[in-house]
mmCIF file of C-alpha atoms and ligand atoms in Angstrom:
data_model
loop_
_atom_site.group_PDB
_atom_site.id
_atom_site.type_symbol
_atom_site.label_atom_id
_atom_site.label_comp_id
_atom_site.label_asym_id
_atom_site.label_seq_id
_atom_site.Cartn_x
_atom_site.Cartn_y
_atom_site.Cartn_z
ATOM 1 C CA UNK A 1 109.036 125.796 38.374
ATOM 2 C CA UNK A 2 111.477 123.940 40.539
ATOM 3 C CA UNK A 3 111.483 124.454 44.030
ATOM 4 C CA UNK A 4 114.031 127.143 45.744
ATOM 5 C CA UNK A 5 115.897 125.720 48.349
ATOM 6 C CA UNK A 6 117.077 127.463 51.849
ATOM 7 C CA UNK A 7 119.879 125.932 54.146
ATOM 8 C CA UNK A 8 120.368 126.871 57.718
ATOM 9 C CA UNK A 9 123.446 126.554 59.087
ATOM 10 C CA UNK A 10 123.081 125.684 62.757
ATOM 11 C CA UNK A 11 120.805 123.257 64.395
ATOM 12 C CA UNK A 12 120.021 124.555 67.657
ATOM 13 C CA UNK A 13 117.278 126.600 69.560
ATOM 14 C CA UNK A 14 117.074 129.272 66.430
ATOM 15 C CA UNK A 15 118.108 126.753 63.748
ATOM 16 C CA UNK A 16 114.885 124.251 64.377
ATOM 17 C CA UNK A 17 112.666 126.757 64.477
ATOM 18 C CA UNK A 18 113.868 127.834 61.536
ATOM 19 C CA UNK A 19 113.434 124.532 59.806
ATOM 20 C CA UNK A 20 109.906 124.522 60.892
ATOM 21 C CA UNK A 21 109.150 128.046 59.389
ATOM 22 C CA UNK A 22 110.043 127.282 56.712
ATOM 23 C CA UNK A 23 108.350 124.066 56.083
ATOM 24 C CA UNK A 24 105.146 125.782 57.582
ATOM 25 C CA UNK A 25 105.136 128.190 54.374
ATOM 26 C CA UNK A 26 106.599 125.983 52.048
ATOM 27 C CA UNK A 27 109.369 127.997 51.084
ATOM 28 C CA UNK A 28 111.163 125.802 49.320
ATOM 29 C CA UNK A 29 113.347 122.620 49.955
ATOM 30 C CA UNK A 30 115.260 122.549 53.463
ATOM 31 C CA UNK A 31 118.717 121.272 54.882
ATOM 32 C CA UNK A 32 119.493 121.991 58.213
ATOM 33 C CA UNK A 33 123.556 121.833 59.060
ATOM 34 C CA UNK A 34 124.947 121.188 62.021
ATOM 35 C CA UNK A 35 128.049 119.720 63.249
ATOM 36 C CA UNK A 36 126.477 117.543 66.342
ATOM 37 C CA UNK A 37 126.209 114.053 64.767
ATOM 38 C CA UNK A 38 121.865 113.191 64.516
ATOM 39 C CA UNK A 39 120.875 116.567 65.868
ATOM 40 C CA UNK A 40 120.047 118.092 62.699
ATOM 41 C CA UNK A 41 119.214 114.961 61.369
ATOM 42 C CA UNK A 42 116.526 114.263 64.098
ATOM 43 C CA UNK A 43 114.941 117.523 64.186
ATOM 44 C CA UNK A 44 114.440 116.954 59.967
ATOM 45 C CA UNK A 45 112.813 114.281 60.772
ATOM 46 C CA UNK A 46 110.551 115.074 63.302
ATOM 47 C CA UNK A 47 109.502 118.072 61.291
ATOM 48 C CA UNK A 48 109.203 116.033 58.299
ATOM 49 C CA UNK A 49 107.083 113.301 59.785
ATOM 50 C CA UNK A 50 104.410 115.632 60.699
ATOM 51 C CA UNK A 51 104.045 116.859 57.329
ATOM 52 C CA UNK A 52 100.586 115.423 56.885
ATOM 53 C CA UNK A 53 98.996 117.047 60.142
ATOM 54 C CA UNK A 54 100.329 120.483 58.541
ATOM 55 C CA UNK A 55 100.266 119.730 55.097
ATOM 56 C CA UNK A 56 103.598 120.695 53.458
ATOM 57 C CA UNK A 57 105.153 119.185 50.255
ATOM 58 C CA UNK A 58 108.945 119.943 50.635
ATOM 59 C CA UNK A 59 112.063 117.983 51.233
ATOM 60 C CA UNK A 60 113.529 118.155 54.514
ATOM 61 C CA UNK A 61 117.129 117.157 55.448
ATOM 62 C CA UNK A 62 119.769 116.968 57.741
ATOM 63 C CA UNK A 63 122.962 116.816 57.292
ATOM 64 C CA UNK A 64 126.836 117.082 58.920
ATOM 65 C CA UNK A 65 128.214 117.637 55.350
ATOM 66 C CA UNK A 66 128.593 120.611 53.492
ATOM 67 C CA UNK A 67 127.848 118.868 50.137
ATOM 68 C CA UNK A 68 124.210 118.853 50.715
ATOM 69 C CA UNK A 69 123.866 122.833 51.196
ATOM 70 C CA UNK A 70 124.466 122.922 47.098
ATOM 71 C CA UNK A 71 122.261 125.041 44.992
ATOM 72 C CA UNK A 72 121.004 126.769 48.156
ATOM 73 C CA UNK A 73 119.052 130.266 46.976
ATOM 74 C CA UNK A 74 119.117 131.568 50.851
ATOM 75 C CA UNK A 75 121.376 130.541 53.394
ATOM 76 C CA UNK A 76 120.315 131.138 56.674
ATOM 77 C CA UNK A 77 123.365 130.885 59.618
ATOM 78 C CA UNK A 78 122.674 130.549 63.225
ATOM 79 C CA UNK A 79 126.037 128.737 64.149
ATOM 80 C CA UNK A 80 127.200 129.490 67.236
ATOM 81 C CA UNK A 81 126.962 130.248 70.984
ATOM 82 C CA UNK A 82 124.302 132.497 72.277
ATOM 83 C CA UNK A 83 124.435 134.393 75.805
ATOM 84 C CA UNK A 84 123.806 133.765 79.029
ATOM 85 C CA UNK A 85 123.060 135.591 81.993
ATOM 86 C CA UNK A 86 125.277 138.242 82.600
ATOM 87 C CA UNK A 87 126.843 137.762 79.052
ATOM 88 C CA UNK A 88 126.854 140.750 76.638
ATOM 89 C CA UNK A 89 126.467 139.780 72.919
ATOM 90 C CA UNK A 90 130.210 140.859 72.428
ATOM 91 C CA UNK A 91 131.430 138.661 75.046
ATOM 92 C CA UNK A 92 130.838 135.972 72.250
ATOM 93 C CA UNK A 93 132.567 137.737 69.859
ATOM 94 C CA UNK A 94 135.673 134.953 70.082
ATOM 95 C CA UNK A 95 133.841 131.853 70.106
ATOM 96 C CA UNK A 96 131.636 132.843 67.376
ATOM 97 C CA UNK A 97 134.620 134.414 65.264
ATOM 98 C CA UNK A 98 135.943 130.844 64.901
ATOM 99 C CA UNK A 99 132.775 129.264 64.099
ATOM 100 C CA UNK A 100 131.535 131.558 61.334
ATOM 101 C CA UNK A 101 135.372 131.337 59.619
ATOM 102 C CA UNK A 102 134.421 127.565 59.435
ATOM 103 C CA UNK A 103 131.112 128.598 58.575
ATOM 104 C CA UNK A 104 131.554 130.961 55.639
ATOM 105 C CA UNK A 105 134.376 128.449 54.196
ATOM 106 C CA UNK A 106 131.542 125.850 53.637
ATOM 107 C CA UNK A 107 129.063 128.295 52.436
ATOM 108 C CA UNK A 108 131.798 129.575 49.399
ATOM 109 C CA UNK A 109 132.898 126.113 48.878
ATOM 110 C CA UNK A 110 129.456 124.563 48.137
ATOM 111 C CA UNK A 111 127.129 127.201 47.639
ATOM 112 C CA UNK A 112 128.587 130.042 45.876
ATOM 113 C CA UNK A 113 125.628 131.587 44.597
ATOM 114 C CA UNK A 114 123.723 131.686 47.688
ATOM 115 C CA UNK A 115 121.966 135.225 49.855
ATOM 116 C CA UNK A 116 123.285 135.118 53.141
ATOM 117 C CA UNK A 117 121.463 135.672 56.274
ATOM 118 C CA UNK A 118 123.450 135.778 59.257
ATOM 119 C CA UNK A 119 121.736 135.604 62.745
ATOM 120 C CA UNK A 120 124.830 134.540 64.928
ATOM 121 C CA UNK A 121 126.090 136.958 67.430
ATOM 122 C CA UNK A 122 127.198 139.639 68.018
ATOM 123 C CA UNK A 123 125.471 140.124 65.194
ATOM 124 C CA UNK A 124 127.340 143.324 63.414
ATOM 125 C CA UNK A 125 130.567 141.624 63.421
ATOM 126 C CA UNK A 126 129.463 137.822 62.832
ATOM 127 C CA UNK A 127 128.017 139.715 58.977
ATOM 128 C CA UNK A 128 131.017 141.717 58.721
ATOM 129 C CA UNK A 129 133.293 138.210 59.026
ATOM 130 C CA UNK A 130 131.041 136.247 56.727
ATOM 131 C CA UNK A 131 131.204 138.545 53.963
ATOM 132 C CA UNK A 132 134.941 138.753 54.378
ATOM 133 C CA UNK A 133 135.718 135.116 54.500
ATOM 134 C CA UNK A 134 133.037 134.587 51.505
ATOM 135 C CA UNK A 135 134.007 137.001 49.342
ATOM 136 C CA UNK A 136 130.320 137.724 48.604
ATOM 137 C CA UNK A 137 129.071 140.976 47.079
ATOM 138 C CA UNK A 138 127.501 142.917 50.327
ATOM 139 C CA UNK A 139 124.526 143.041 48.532
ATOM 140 C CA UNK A 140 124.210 139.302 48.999
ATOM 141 C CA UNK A 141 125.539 139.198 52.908
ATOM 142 C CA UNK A 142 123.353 140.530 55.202
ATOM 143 C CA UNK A 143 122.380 140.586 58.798
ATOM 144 C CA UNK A 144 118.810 139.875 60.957
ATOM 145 C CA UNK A 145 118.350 142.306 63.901
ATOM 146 C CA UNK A 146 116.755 144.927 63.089
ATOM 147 C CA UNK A 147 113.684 143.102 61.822
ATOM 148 C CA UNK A 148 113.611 141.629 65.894
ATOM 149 C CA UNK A 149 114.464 144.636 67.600
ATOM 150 C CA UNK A 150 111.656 147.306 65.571
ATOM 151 C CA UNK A 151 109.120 144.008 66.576
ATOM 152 C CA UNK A 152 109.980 144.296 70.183
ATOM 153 C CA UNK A 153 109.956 148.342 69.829
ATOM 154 C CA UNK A 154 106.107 147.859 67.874
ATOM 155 C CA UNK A 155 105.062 144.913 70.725
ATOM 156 C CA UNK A 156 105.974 147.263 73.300
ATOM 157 C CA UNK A 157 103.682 150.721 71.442
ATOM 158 C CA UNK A 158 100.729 148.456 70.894
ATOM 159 C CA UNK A 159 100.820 146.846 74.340
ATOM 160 C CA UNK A 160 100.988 150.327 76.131
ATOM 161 C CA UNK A 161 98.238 152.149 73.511
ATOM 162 C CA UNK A 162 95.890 148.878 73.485
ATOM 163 C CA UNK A 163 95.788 148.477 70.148
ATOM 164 C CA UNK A 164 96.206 145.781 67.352
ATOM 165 C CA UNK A 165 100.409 144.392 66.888
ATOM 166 C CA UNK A 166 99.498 144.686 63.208
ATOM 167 C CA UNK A 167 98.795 148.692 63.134
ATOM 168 C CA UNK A 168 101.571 149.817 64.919
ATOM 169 C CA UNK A 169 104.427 150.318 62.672
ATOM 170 C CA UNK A 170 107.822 151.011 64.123
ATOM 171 C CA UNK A 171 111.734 150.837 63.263
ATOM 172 C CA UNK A 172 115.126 150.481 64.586
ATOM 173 C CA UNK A 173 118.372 151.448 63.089
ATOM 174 C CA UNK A 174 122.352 150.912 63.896
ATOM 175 C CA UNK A 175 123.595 148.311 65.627
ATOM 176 C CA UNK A 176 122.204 145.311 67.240
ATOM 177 C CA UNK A 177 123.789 146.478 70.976
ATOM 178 C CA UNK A 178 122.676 148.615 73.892
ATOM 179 C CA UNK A 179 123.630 151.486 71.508
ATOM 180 C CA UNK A 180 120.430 150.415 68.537
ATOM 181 C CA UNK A 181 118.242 153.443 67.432
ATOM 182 C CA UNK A 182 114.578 153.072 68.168
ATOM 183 C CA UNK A 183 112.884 155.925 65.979
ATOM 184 C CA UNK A 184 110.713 157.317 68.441
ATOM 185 C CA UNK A 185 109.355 160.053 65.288
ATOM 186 C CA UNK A 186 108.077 157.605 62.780
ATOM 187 C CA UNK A 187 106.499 155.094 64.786
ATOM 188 C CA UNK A 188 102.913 155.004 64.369
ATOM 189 C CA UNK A 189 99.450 153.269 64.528
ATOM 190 C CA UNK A 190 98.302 153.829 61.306
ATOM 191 C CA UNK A 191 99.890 156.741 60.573
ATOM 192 C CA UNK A 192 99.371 158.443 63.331
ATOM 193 C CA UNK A 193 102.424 159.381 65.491
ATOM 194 C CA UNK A 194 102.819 157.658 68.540
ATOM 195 C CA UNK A 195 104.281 160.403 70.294
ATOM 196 C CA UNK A 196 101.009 162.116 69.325
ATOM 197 C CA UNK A 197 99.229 159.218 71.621
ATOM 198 C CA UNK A 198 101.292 159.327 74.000
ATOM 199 C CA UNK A 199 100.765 162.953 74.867
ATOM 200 C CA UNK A 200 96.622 162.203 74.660
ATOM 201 C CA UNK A 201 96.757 159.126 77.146
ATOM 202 C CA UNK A 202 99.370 160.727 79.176
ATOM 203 C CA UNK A 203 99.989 164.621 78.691
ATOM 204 C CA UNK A 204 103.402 165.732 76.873
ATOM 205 C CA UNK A 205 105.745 165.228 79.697
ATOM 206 C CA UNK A 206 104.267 161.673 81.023
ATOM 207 C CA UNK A 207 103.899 160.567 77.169
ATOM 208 C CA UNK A 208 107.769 161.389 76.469
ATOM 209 C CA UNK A 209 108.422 159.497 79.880
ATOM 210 C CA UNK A 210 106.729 156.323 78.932
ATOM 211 C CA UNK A 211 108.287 156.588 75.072
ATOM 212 C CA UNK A 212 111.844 156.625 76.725
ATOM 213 C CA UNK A 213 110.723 153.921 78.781
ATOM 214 C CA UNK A 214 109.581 151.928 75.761
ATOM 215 C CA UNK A 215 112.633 152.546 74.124
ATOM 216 C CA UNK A 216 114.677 151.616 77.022
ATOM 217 C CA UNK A 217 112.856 148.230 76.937
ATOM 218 C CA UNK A 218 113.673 147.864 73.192
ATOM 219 C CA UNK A 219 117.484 147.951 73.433
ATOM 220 C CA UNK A 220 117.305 145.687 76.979
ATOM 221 C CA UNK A 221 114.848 143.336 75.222
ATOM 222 C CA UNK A 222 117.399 140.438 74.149
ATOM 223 C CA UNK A 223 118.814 140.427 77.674
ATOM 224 C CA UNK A 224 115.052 140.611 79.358
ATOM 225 C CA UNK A 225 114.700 136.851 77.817
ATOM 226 C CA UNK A 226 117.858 135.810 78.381
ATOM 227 C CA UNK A 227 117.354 136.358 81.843
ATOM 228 C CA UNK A 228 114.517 135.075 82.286
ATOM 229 C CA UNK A 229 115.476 131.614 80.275
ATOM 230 C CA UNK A 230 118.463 131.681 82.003
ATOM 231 C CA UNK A 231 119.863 128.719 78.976
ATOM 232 C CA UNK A 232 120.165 130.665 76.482
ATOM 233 C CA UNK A 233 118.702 133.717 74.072
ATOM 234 C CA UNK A 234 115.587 134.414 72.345
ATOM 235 C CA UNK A 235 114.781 131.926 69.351
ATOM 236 C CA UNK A 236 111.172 131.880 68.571
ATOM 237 C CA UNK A 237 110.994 135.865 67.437
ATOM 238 C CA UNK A 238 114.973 135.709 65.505
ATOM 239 C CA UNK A 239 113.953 132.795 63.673
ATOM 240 C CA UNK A 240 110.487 134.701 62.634
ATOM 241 C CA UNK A 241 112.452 137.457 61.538
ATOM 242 C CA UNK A 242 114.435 135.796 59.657
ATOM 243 C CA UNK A 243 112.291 134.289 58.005
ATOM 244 C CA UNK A 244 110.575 137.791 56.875
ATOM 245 C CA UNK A 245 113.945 138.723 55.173
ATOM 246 C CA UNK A 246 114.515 135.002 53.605
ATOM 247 C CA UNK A 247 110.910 135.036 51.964
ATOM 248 C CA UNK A 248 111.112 138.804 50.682
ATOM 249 C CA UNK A 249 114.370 137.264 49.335
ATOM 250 C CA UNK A 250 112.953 133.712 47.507
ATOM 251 C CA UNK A 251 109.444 135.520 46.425
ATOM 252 C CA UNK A 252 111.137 138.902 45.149
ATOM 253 C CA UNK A 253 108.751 140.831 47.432
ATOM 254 C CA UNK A 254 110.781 144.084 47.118
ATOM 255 C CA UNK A 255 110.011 144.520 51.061
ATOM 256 C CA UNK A 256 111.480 147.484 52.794
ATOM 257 C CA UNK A 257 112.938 145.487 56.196
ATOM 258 C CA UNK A 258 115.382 146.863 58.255
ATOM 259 C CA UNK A 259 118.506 144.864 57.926
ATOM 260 C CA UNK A 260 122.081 144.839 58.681
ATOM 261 C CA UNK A 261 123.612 146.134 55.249
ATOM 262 C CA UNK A 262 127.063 146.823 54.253
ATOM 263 C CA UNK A 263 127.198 150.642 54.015
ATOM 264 C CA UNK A 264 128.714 152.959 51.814
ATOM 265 C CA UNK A 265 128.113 156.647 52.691
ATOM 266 C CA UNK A 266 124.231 155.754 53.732
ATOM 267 C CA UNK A 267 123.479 157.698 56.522
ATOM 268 C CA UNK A 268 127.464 159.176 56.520
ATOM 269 C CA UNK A 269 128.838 155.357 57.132
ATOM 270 C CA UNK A 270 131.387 154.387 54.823
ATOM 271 C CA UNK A 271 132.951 150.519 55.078
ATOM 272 C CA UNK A 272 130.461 149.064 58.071
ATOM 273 C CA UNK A 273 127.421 146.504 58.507
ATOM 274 C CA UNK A 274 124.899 148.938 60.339
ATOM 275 C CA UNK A 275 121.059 148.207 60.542
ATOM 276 C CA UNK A 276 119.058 150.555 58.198
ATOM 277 C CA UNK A 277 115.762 149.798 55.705
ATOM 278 C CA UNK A 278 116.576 148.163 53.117
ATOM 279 C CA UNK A 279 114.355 146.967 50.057
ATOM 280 C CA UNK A 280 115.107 142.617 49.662
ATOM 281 C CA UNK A 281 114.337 141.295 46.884
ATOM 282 C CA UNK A 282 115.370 138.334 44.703
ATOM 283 C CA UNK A 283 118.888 139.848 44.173
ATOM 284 C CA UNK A 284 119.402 140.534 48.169
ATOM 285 C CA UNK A 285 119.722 144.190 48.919
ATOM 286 C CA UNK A 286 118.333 145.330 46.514
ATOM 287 C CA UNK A 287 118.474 149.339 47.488
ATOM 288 C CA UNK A 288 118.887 151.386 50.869
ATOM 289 C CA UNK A 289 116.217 153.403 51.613
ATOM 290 C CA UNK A 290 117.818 156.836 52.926
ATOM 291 C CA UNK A 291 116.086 159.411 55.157
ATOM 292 C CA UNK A 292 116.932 162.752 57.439
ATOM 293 C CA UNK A 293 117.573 162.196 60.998
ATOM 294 C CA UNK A 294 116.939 164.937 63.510
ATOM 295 C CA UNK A 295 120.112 166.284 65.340
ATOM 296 C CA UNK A 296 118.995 163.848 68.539
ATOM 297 C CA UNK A 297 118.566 160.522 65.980
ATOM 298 C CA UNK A 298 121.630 161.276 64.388
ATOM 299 C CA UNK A 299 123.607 161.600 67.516
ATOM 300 C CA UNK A 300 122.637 158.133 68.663
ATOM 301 C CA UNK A 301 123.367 156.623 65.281
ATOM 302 C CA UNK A 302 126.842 157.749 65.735
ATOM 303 C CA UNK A 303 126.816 156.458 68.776
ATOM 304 C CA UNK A 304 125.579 153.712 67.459
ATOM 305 C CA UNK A 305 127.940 153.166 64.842
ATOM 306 C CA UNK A 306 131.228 153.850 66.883
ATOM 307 C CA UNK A 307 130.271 150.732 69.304
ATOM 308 C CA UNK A 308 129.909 148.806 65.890
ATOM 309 C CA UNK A 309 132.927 149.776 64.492
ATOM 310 C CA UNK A 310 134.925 148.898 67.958
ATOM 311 C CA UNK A 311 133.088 145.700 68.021
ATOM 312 C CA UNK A 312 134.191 144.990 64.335
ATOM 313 C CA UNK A 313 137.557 146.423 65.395
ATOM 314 C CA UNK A 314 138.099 144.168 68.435
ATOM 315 C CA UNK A 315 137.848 140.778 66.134
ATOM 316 C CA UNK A 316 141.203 139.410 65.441
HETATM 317 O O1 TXD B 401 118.377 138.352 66.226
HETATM 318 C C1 TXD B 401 119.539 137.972 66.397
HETATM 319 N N1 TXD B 401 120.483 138.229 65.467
HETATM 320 C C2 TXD B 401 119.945 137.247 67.668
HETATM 321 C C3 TXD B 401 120.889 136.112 67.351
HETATM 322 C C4 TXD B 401 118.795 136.830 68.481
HETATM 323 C C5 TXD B 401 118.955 135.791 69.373
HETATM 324 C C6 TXD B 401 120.108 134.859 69.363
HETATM 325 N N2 TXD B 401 121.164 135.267 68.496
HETATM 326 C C7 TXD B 401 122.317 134.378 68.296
HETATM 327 O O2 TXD B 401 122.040 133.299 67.382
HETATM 328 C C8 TXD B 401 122.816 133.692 69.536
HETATM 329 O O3 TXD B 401 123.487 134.601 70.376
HETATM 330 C C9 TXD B 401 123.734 132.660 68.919
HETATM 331 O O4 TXD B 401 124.965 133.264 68.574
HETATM 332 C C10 TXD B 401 123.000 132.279 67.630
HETATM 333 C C11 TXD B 401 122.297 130.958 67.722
HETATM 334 O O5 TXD B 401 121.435 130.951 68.813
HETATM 335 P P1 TXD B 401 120.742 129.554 69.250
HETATM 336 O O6 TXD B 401 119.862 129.860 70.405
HETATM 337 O O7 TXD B 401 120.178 128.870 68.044
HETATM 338 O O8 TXD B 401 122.017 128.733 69.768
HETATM 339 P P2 TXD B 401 122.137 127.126 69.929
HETATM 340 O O9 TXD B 401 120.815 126.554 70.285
HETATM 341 O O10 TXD B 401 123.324 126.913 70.792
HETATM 342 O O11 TXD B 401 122.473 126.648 68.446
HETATM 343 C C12 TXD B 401 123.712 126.923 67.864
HETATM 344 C C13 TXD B 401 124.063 125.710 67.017
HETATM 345 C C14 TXD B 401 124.324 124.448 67.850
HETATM 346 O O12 TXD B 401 123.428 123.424 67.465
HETATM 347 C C15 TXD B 401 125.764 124.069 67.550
HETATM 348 O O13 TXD B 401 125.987 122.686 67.448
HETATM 349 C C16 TXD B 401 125.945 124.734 66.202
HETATM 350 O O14 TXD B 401 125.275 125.977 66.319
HETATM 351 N N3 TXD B 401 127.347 124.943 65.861
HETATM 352 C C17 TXD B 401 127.800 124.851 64.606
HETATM 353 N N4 TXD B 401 127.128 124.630 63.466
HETATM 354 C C18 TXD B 401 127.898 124.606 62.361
HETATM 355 N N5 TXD B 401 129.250 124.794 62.342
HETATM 356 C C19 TXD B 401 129.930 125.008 63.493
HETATM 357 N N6 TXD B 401 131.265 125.195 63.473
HETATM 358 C C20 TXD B 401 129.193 125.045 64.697
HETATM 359 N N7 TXD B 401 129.529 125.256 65.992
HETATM 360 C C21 TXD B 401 128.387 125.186 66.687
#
C-alpha cells in the first residue's frame, strides 16, 4: 500500500514540529513549505538525518515550490505570523489574510484533492478564507483549536484533582478567542463529573470557584505562553493537536475531536467555522456530533459565535 503523504505549509516554530511528528509516527511521506530560501529545507534535513536514532522509513523534504506538495492526502498550514505580547490573535487578522490567499492558491493549484488543516491565526477566520479561496467542500477544510484549548481545559482538571492527564476528559466549543466555551458539565475523570470533585475537595461554593478559575485559565491559556516566551506563541501543544486530527484523517479513525467545522444549523449556526465535535475520518468531517446545551452554555456559545462572525466580518 503506498505511503500517504502530508504537507505542511509553513516552516516555522509550529511547522518543524510538525515535520517531526509526523516522521516520529510514520505517517506517511513529508514536505515541509516555506517561502524562506533553506529553512524548510534544513529543518528536512536535520529531521531526516536522525532517522536511524528514531527509526522512521519516510521521505522527508523541503521545498520553496508548490510543485512538490502534489498528491498530498492532508495538508497541514501554519503560514503566518503568530502574536506577541500584548497582541490579540485578531490583531493578525491582516497579515495573515494575505498569506493564507497565497496560501490556499498553491494548495488548489497543486493539490486539489487534499484535507485541509489550518492552524494559522486567528484561527476562525484564517479556515473561513482557505475554504473560500480553495473552493474546497467544508467537509474537507477544517480548523485546529479546539483539540489545544479542551487539552489545556483537561491539563488544568487533572493538575488541580491530582490525577492521571489521560482520565480526565474535557471539551471546548466556539471560537478559538477569549469568548471559547469550556464545558464545565461534561468534563470528567472517568466519568465522573468534575464538578462532582470539585464540590468533595472543596465544598459546592469553593468547587464552582476553582472550576471558573480553571476555565478562566483555559480561554487565557494561548496568551499565558505567549507571555511568558515573549517571541512568539505556543508550538509544541498546536502542532500535537494537529497532528491528532491529521492521523484520525490518514488512518480513518472515525475520532470524535473537536474541530473548527463549517456549520450549517449545528448548534443554531448557519454559514460559520465554529469549534464543535466532530467525527474525522478518511473523508474529513465526516459528521457533527450534536448535543443540548443548558441555557448558561448556550448563552456563551452565542457569545461565542457573534465575536466569530465579527472577526470573519472584519476581513476584507
Ligand atoms: O492552535 C492554534 N490554532 C494556534 C495557532 C496555536 C498557536 C499558534 N497559532 C498560529 O500558528 C500563530 O499565531 C501563527 O499564525 C501560526 C504559526 O505559528 P508559528 O509559531 O509556527 O509561526 P512562525 O514560527 O513565525 O512560522 C510561520 C512560518 C514562517 O516560517 C514563515 O516564513 C512562513 O510561516 N510564511 C509563509 N509560508 C508560506 N507562504 C507564505 N506566504 C508565508 N509567509 C510566511
Amino acid at each position: 500500500m503506498a505511503r500517504k503523504k502530508i504537507s505542511l505549509i509553513g516552516g516555522g516554530q509550529i511547522g518543524g514540529v510538525l515535520a517531526q511528528l509526523c516522521a516520529l509516527r510514520e505517517l506517511g511521506d513529508v514536505v515541509l513549505f516555506d517561502i524562506v530560501e533553506g529553512l524548510p529545507q534544513g529543518k528536512m534535513l536535520d529531521i531526516a538525518e536522525v532517522g536511524p536514532v528514531d527509526r522512521y522509513d519516510v521521505n522527508l523534504k523541503g521545498t520553496n515550490s508548490y510543485e512538490d506538495i502534489k498528491g498530498s492526502d492532508v495538508v497541514i498550514v501554519t503560514a503566518g505570523l503568530p502574536r506577541k505580547p500584548g497582541m490579540s490573535r485578531d490583531d493578525l487578522i491582516e497579515v495573515n489574510s494575505k498569506i493564507m490567499t497565497s496560501v490556499a492558491e498553491g494548495i488548489k493549484a497543486y493539490a486539489p484533492e487534499s484535507i485541509i488543516i489550518v492552524i494559522s491565526n486567528p484561527l476562525d477566520a484564517m479556515v473561513t478564507l482557505c475554504q473560500k479561496i480553495t473552493g474546497f467542500p467544508y467537509n474537507r477544510v477544517i480548523g485546529q483549536a479546539g483539540v489545544l484549548d479542551s487539552a489545556r481545559f483537561a491539563s488544568f482538571i487533572a493538575w488541580e484533582l491530582g490525577v492521571s492527564v489521560k482520565d480526565v476528559t474535557a471539551m471546548t466549543l466556539g471560537g478559538h478567542g477569549d469568548d471559547m466555551v469550556p464545558l464545565v458539565r461534561y468534563a470528567s475523570v472517568n466519568g465522573i463529573p468534575v464538578t462532582e470533585l470539585l464540590e468533595q475537595k472543596y465544598g459546592a461554593e469553593k468547587g464552582k470557584e476553582v472550576m471558573a478559575a480553571m476555565v478562566k485559565r483555559t480561554r487565557g491559556a494561548g496568551g499565558e505562553v505567549v507571555a511568558l516566551l515573549k517571541t512568539g506563541s505556543a508550538f509544541y501543544s498546536p502542532a500535537s493537536a494537529a497532528i491528532s486530527m491529521a492521523e484520525a484523517i490518514l488512518k480513518d479513525q472515525k475520532r470524535v475531536l473537536p474541530t473548527c467545522c463549517f456549520l450549517q444549523g449545528e448548534f443554531g449556526v448557519n454559514g460559520f467555522y465554529v469549534g464543535v465535535p466532530a467525527v474525522l475520518g478518511e473523508k474529513g468531517v465526516e459528521n457533527i456530533i450534536q448535543f443540548k446545551l443548558d441555557a448558561e452554555e448556550q448563552a456563551m456559545m452565542d457569545k461565542s459565535v457573534a465575536a466569530v462572525k465579527e472577526l470573519v466580518g472584519s476581513m476584507k
